[in-house]
Tab-separated table of C-alpha atoms in Angstrom:
chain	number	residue	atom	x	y	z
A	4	UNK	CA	21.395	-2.842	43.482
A	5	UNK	CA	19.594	-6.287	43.987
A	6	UNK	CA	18.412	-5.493	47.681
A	7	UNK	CA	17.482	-2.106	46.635
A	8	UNK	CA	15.404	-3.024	43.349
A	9	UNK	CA	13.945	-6.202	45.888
A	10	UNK	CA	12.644	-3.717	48.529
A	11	UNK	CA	11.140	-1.324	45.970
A	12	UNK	CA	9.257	-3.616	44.245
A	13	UNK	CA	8.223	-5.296	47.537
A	14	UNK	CA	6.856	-1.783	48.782
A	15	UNK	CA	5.153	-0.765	45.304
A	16	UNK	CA	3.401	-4.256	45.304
A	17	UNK	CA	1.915	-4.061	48.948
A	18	UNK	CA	0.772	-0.803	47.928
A	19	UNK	CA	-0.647	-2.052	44.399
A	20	UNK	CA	-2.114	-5.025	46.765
A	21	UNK	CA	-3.678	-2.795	49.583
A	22	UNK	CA	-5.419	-0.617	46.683
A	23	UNK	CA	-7.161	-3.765	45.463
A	24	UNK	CA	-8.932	-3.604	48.910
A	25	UNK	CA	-11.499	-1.258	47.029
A	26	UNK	CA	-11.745	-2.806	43.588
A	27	UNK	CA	-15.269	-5.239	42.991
A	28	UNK	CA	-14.250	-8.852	43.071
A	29	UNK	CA	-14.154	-11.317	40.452
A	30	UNK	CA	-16.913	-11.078	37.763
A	31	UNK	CA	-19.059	-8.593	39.233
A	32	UNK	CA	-21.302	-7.558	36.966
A	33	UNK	CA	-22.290	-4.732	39.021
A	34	UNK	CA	-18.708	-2.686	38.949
A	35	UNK	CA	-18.170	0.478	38.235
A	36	UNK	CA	-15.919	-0.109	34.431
A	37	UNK	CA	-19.072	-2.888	33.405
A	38	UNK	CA	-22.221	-0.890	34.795
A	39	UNK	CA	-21.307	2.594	33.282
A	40	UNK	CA	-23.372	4.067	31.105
A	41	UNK	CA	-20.251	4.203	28.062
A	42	UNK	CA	-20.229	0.275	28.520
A	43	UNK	CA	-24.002	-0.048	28.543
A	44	UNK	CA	-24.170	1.487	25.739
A	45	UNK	CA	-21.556	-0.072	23.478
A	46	UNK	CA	-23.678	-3.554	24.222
A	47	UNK	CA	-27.275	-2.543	24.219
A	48	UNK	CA	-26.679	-0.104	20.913
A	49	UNK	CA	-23.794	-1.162	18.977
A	50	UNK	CA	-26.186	-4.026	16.935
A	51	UNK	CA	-29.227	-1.710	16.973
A	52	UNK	CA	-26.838	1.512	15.131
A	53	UNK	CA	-24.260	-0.289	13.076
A	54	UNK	CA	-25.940	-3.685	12.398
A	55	UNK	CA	-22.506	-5.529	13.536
A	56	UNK	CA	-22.858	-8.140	16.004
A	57	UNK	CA	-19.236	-8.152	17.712
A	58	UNK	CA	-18.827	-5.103	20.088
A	59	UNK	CA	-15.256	-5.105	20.031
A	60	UNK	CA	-14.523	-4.763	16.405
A	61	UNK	CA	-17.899	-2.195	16.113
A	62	UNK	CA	-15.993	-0.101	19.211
A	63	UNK	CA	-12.444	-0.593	17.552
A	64	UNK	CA	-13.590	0.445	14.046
A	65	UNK	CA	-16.611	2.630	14.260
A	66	UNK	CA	-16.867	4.276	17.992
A	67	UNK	CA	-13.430	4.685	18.438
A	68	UNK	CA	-12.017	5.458	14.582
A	69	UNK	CA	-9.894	8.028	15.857
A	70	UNK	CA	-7.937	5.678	17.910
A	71	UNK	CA	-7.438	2.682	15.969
A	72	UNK	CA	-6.671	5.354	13.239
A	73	UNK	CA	-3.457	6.283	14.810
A	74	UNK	CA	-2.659	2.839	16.391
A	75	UNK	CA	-1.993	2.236	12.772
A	76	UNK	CA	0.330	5.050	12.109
A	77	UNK	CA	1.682	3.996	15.277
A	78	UNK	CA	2.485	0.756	13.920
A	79	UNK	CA	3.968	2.545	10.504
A	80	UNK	CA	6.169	4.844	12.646
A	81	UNK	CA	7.863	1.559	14.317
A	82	UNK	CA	8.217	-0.328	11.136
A	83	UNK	CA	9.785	3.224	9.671
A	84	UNK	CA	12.236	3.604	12.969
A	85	UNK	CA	13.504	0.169	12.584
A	86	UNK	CA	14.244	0.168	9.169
A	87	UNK	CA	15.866	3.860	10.313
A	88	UNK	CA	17.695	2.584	13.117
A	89	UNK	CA	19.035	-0.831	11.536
A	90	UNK	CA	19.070	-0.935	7.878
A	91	UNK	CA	22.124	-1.015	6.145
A	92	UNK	CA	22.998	-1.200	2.631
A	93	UNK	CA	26.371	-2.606	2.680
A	94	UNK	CA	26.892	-5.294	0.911
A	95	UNK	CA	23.236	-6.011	0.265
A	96	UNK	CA	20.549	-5.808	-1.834
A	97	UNK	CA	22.536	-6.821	-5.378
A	98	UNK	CA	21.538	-9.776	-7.482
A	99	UNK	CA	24.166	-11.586	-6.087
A	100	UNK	CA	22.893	-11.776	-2.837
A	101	UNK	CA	19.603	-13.867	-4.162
A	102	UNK	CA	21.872	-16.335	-5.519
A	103	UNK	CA	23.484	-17.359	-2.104
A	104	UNK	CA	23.113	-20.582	-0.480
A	105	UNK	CA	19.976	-19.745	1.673
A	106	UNK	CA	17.986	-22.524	1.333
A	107	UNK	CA	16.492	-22.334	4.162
A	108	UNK	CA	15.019	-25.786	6.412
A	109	UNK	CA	15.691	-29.528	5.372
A	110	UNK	CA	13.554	-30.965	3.019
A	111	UNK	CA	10.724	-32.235	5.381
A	112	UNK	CA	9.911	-28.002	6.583
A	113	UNK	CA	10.154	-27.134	3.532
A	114	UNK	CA	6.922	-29.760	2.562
A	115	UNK	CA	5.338	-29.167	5.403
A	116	UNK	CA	5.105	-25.187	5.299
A	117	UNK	CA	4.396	-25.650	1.284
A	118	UNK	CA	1.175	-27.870	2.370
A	119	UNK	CA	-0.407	-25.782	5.417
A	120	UNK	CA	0.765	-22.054	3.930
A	121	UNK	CA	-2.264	-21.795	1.931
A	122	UNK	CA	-4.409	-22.758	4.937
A	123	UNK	CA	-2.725	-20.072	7.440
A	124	UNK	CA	-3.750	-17.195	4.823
A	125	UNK	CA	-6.706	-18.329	3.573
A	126	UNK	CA	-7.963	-18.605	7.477
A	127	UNK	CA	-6.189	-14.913	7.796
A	128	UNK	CA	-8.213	-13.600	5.080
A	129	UNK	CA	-10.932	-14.967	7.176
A	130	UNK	CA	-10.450	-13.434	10.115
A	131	UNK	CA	-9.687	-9.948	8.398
A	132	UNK	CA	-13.190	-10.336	6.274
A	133	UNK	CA	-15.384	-12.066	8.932
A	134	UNK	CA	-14.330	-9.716	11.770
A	135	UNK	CA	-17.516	-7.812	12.833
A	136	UNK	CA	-19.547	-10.971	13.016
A	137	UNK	CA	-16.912	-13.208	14.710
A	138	UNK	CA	-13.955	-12.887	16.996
A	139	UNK	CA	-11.335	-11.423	14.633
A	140	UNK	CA	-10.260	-7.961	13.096
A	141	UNK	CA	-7.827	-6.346	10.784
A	142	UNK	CA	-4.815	-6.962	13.589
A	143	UNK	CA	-5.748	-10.215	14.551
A	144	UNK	CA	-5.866	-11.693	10.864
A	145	UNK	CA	-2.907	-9.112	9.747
A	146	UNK	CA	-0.441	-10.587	12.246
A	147	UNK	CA	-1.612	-14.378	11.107
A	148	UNK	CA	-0.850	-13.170	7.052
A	149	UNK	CA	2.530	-11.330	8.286
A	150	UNK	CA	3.417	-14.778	10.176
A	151	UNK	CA	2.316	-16.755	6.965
A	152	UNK	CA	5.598	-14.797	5.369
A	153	UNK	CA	7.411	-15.043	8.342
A	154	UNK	CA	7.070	-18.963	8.321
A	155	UNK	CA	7.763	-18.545	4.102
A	156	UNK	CA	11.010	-17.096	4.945
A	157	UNK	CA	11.739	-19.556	7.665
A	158	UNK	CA	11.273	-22.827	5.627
A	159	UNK	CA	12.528	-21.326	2.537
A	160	UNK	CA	15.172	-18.575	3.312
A	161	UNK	CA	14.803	-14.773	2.979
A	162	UNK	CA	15.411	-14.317	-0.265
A	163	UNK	CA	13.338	-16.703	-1.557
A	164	UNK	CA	10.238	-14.781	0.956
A	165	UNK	CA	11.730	-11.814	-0.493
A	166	UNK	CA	11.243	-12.320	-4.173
A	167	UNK	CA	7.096	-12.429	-3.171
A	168	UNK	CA	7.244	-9.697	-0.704
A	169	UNK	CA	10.124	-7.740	-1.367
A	170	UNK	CA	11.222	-4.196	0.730
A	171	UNK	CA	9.786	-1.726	-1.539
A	172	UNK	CA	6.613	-3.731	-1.842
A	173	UNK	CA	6.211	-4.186	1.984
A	174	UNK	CA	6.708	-0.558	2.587
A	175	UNK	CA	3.967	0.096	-0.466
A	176	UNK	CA	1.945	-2.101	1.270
A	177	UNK	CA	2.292	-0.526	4.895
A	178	UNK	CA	1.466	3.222	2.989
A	179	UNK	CA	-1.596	1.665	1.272
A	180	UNK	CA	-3.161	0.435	4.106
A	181	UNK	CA	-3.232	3.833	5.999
A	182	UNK	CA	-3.712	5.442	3.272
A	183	UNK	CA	-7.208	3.301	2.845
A	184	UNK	CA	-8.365	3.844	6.345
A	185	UNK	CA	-7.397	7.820	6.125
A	186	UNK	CA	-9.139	7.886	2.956
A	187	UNK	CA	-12.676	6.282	3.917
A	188	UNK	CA	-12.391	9.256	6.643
A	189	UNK	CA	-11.939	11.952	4.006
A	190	UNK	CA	-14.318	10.261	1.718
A	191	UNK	CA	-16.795	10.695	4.460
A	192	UNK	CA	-15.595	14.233	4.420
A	193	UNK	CA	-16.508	14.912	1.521
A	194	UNK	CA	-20.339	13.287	1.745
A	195	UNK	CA	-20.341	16.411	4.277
A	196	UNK	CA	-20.150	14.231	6.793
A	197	UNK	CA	-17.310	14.117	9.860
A	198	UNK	CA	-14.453	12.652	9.321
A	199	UNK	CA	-14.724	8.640	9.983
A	200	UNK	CA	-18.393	9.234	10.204
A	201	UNK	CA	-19.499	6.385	8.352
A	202	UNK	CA	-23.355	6.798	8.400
A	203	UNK	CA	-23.288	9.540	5.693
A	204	UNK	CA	-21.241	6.887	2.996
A	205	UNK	CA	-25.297	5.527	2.741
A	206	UNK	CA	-25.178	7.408	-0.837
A	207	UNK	CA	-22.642	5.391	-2.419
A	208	UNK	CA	-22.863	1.797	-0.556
A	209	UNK	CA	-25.642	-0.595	-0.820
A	210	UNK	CA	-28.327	-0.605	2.153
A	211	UNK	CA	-28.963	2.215	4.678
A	212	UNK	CA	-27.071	4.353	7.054
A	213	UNK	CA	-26.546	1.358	9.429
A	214	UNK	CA	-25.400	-1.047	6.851
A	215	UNK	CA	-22.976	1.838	5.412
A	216	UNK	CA	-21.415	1.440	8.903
A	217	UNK	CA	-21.352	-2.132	8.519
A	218	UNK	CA	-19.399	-2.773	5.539
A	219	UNK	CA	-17.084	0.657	6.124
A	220	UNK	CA	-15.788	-1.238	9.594
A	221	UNK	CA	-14.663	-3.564	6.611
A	222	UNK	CA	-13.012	-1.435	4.017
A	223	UNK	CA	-11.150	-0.254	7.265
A	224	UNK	CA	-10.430	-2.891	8.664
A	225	UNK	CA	-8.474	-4.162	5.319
A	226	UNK	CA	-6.592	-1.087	5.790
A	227	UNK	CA	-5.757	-2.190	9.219
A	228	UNK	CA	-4.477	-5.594	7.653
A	229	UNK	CA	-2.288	-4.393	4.996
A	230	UNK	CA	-0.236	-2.318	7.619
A	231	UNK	CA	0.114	-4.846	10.038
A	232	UNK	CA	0.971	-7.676	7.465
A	233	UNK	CA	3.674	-5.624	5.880
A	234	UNK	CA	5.133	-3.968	9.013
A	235	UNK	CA	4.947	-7.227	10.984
A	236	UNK	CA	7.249	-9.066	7.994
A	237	UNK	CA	9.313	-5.807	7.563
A	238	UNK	CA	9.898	-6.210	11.239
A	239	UNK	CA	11.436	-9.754	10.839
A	240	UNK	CA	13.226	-9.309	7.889
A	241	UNK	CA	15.420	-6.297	9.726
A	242	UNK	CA	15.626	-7.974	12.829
A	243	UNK	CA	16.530	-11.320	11.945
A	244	UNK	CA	19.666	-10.221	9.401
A	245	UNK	CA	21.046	-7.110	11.391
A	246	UNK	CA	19.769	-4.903	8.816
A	247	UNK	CA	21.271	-6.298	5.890
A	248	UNK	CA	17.870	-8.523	4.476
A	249	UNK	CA	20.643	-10.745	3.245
A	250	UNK	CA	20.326	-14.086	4.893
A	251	UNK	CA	17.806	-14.891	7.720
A	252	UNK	CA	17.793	-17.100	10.250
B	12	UNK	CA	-5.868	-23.365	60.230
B	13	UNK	CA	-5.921	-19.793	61.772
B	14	UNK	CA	-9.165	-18.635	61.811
B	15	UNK	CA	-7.826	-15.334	61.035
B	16	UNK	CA	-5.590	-15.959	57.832
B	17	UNK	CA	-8.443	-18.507	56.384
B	18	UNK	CA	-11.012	-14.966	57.286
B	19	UNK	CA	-8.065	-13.592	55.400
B	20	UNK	CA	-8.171	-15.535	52.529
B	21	UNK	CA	-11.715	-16.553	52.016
B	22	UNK	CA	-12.206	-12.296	51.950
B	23	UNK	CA	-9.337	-11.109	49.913
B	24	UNK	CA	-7.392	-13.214	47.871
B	25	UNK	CA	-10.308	-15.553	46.454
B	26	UNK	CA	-12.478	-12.856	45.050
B	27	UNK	CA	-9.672	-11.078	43.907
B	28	UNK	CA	-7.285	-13.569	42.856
B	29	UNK	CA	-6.980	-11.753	39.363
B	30	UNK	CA	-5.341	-8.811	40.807
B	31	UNK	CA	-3.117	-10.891	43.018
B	32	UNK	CA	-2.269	-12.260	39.775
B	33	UNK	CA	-1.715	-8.858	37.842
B	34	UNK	CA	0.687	-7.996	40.581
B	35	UNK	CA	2.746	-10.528	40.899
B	36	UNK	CA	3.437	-10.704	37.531
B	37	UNK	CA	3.998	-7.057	37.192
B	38	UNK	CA	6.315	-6.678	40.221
B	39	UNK	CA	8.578	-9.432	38.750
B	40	UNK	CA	8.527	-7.814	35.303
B	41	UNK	CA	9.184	-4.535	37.244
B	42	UNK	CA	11.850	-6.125	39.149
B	43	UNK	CA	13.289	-7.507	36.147
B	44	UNK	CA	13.598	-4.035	34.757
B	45	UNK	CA	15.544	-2.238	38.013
B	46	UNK	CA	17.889	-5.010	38.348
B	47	UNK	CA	19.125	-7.164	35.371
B	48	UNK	CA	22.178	-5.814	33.936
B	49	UNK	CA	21.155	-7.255	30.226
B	50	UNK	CA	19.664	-4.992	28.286
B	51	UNK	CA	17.742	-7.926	26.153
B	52	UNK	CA	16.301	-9.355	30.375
B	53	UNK	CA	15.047	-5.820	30.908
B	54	UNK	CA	12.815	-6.088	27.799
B	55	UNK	CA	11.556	-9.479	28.657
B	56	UNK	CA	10.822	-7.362	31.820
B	57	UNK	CA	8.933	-4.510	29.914
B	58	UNK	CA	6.625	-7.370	27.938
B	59	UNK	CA	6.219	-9.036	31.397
B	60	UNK	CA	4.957	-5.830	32.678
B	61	UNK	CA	2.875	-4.851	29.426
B	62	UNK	CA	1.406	-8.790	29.724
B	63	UNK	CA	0.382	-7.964	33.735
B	64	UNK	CA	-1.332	-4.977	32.763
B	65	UNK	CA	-3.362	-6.353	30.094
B	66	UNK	CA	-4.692	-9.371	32.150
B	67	UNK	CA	-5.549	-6.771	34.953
B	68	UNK	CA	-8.317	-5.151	32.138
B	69	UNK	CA	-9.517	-7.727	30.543
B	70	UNK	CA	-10.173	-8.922	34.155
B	71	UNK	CA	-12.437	-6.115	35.064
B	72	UNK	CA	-14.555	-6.644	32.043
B	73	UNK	CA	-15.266	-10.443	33.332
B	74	UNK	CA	-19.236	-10.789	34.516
B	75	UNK	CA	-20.237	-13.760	36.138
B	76	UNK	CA	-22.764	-14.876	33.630
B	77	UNK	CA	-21.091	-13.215	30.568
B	78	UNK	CA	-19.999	-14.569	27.796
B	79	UNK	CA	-18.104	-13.262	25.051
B	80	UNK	CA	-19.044	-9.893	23.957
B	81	UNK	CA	-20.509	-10.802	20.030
B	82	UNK	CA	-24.046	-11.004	19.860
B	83	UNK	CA	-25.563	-14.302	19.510
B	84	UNK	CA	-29.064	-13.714	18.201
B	85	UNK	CA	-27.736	-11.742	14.852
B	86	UNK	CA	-29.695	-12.992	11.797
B	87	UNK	CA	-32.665	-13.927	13.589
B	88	UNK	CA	-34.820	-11.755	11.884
B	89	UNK	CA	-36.222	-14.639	9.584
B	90	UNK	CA	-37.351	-16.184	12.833
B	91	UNK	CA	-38.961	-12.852	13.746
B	92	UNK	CA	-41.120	-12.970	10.742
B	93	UNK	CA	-41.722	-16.942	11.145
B	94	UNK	CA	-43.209	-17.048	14.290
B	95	UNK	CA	-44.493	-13.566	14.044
B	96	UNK	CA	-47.659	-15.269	15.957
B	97	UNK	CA	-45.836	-15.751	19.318
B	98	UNK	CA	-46.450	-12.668	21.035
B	99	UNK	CA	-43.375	-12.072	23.252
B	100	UNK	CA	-40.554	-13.557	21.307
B	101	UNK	CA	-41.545	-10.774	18.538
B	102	UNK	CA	-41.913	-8.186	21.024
B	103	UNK	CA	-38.445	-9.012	22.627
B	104	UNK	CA	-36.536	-8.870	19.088
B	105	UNK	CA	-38.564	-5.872	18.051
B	106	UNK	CA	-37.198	-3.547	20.779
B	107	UNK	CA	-34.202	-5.608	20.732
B	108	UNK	CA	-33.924	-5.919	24.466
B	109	UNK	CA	-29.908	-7.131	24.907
B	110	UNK	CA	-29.501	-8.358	28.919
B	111	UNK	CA	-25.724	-6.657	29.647
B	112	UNK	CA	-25.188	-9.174	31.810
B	113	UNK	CA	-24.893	-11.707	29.616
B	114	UNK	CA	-21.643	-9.940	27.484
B	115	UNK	CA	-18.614	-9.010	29.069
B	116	UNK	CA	-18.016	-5.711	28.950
B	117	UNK	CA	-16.074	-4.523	25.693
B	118	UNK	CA	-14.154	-1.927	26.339
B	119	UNK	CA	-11.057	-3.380	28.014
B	120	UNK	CA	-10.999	-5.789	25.448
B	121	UNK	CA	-10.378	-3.084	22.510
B	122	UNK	CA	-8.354	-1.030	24.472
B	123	UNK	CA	-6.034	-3.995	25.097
B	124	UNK	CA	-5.744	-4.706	21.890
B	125	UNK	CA	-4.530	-1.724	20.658
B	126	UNK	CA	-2.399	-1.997	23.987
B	127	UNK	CA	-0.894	-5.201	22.303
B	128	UNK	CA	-0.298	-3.281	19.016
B	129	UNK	CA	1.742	-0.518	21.133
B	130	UNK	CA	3.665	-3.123	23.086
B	131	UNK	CA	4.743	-5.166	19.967
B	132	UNK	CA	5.514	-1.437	18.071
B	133	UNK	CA	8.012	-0.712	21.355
B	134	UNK	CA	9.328	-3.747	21.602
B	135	UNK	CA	10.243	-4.186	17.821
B	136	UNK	CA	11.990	-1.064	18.075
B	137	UNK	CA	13.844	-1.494	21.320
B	138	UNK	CA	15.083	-5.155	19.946
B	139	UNK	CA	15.985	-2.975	16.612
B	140	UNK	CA	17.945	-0.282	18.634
B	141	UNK	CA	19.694	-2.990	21.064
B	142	UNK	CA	21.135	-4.828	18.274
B	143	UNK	CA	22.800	-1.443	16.821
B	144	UNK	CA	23.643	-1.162	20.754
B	145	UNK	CA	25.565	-4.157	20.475
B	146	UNK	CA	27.168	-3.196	16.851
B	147	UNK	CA	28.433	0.021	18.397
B	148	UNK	CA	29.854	-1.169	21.956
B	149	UNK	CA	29.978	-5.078	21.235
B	150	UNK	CA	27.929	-6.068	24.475
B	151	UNK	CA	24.754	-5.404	25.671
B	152	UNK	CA	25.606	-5.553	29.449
B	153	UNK	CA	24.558	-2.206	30.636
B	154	UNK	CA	27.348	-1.392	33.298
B	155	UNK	CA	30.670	-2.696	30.352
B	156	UNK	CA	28.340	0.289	27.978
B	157	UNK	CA	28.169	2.767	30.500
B	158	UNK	CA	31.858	1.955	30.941
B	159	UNK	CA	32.713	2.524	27.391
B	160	UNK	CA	30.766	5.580	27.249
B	161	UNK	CA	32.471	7.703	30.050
B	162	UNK	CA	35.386	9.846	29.153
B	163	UNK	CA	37.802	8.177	30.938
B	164	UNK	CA	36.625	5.132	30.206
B	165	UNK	CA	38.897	2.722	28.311
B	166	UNK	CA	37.243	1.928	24.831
């Protein structure tokens, strides 16, 4: 099995290898994927349409709405398989279970995560609000405020992580956030516009067509944030206790 | 050194080191995936792969002279009206000429990251359904499962 797996992977790669014959070299600016016209247009436009300065949040949120739309469901479909596939209510889930000894890391993690947890989801916040104008986004900053739990219910034990952010709330939180992106689209909708078609929310949001654009990259982007946060903590709760959100780690 | 493997090199492996790079790494996670026998090594083979095929497209969207892909001059317009007197500097912002060559190219880098989102979706899930793997048959060693699950099989 070892010699056979060796020799296929050795054939596949010279083949991968020999194909990069044709691809441009290192940093060509001239190559076919950065000198097409979809490309070109995302950089000369995206600033002159939607008034946002970073391309890759403008092309995430804006261009491409339909996309990131369903990455996020995608993301709420794995959170809702693993709870599926692993959760189990034995034996869980009763007052008692709060009251064990889960006190999480000695004394000196426990200070140190109290001091710099404010920091971590303050600069999360950051990232989720400041996206279009910096590097940053509603995934980016939603996996920092999800870790800023995870490292809660490190230092402190589950159950203490789980009295702020308990199951049902996580889950509430996961259904708000799509349902905040989904609804900006039907909200556009029903401006008569198309659905994630930002330009026509210029009636009810300060500034023009562009700056409608602007700040709806924004209000979806949130939406983006809440899912991740709460799927990415749901994520290690289940996986970290077997299913039982008990006792972690 | 032989003319012919430093021709060799100097054409094909230093302009192109990024996809020797992206296969390397994606031929061991690949061959990490045929062979181990431990269900928790073939996913460290699948987020090998995943990694291999990101770095190949964010590679592409490298320029030379590119820099990141957020434009720098946003909220100049108060130094549009300022020096309104200097002739070209106004006529450059007011047709807001962008060089392309001076962003990389943005595309792989939003794809990619909703690659990420995909590859940390599967691989929560196949971590989720390999622990109930192990609940069910008590190992995660492939060939002791596929043991267990023939008929024969002693359980």
């Amino acid at each position: 099995m070892k010699l056979f797996g060796l020799i296929a992977v050795f054939i596949v790669g010279v083949l991968l290898l020999s194909a990069t014959q044709d691809f441009p070299s290192w940093g060509n600016p001239r190559s076919a994927a950065s000198d097409g016209e979809v490309s070109s247009f995302y950089i000369e436009k995206t600033e002159a349409v939607t008034k946002v300065p970073n391309m890759v949040t403008a092309v995430l949120a804006d261009f491409r709405g339909y996309d990131t739309m369903f990455e996020t469901v995608v993301i709420f479909i794995a959170g809702i398989g693993i709870i599926a596939v692993l959760r189990n209510f034995e034996g869980s889930d009763s007052s008692i279970d709060y009251d064990n000894d889960d006190n999480g890391a000695g004394l000196l993690a426990r200070f140190t995560c109290s001091l710099i947890l404010p920091f971590i989801q303050i600069f999360a916040l950051y990232v989720v609000a400041h996206g279009h104008h910096s590097p940053g986004g509603g995934f980016q900053g939603g996996v920092m405020l999800g870790a800023s739990y995870i490292l809660l219910a490190l230092a402190f034990g589950l159950s203490k992580a789980k009295r702020i952010f308990s199951e049902r709330r996580t889950m509430i939180f996961a259904a708000v956030g799509i349902f905040i992106y989904v609804g900006w689209g039907v909200l556009c909708l029903l401006l008569g516009g198309e659905f994630l078609n930002y330009s026509v929310l210029d009636s009810i949001l300060p500034g023009d067509a562009m700056m409608a654009r602007s700040y709806s990259m924004l209000v979806v982007e949130i939406g983006v944030a809440f899912t991740v946060t709460a799927i990415m903590f749901s994520m290690y709760s289940n996986l970290s206790t077997r299913g039982r959100l008990s006792k972690g780690l | 050194m032989d003319p012919i493997i430093a021709n060799f090199i100097e054409e094909n492996i230093v302009p192109k080191f990024n996809y020797w790079i992206y296969v390397i790494l994606m031929m061991i996670g690949l061959y990490a995936m045929i062979t181990k026998n431990n269900l928790i090594k073939k996913l460290i083979g699948m987020a090998i792969f995943q990694t291999a095929i990101i770095l190949f497209y964010v590679s592409i969207g490298v320029k030379e002279a590119g820099g990141i892909p957020i434009i720098s001059h946003h909220g100049s317009e108060h130094h549009q009206e300022a020096g309104a007197h200097s002739e070209a500097g106004s006529e450059n912002l007011k047709h807001n000429i962008i060089d392309k060559d001076k962003y990389a190219n943005p595309l792989p880098h939003v794809l990619m990251l909703t690659a990420i989102v995909v590859g940390v979706s599967t691989l929560g899930l196949a971590l989720a359904i390999s622990q109930r793997i192990h609940k069910s048959f008590g190992t995660l060693e492939e060939d002791e499962i596929l043991n267990k699950l023939r008929p024969g099989g002693h359980d």
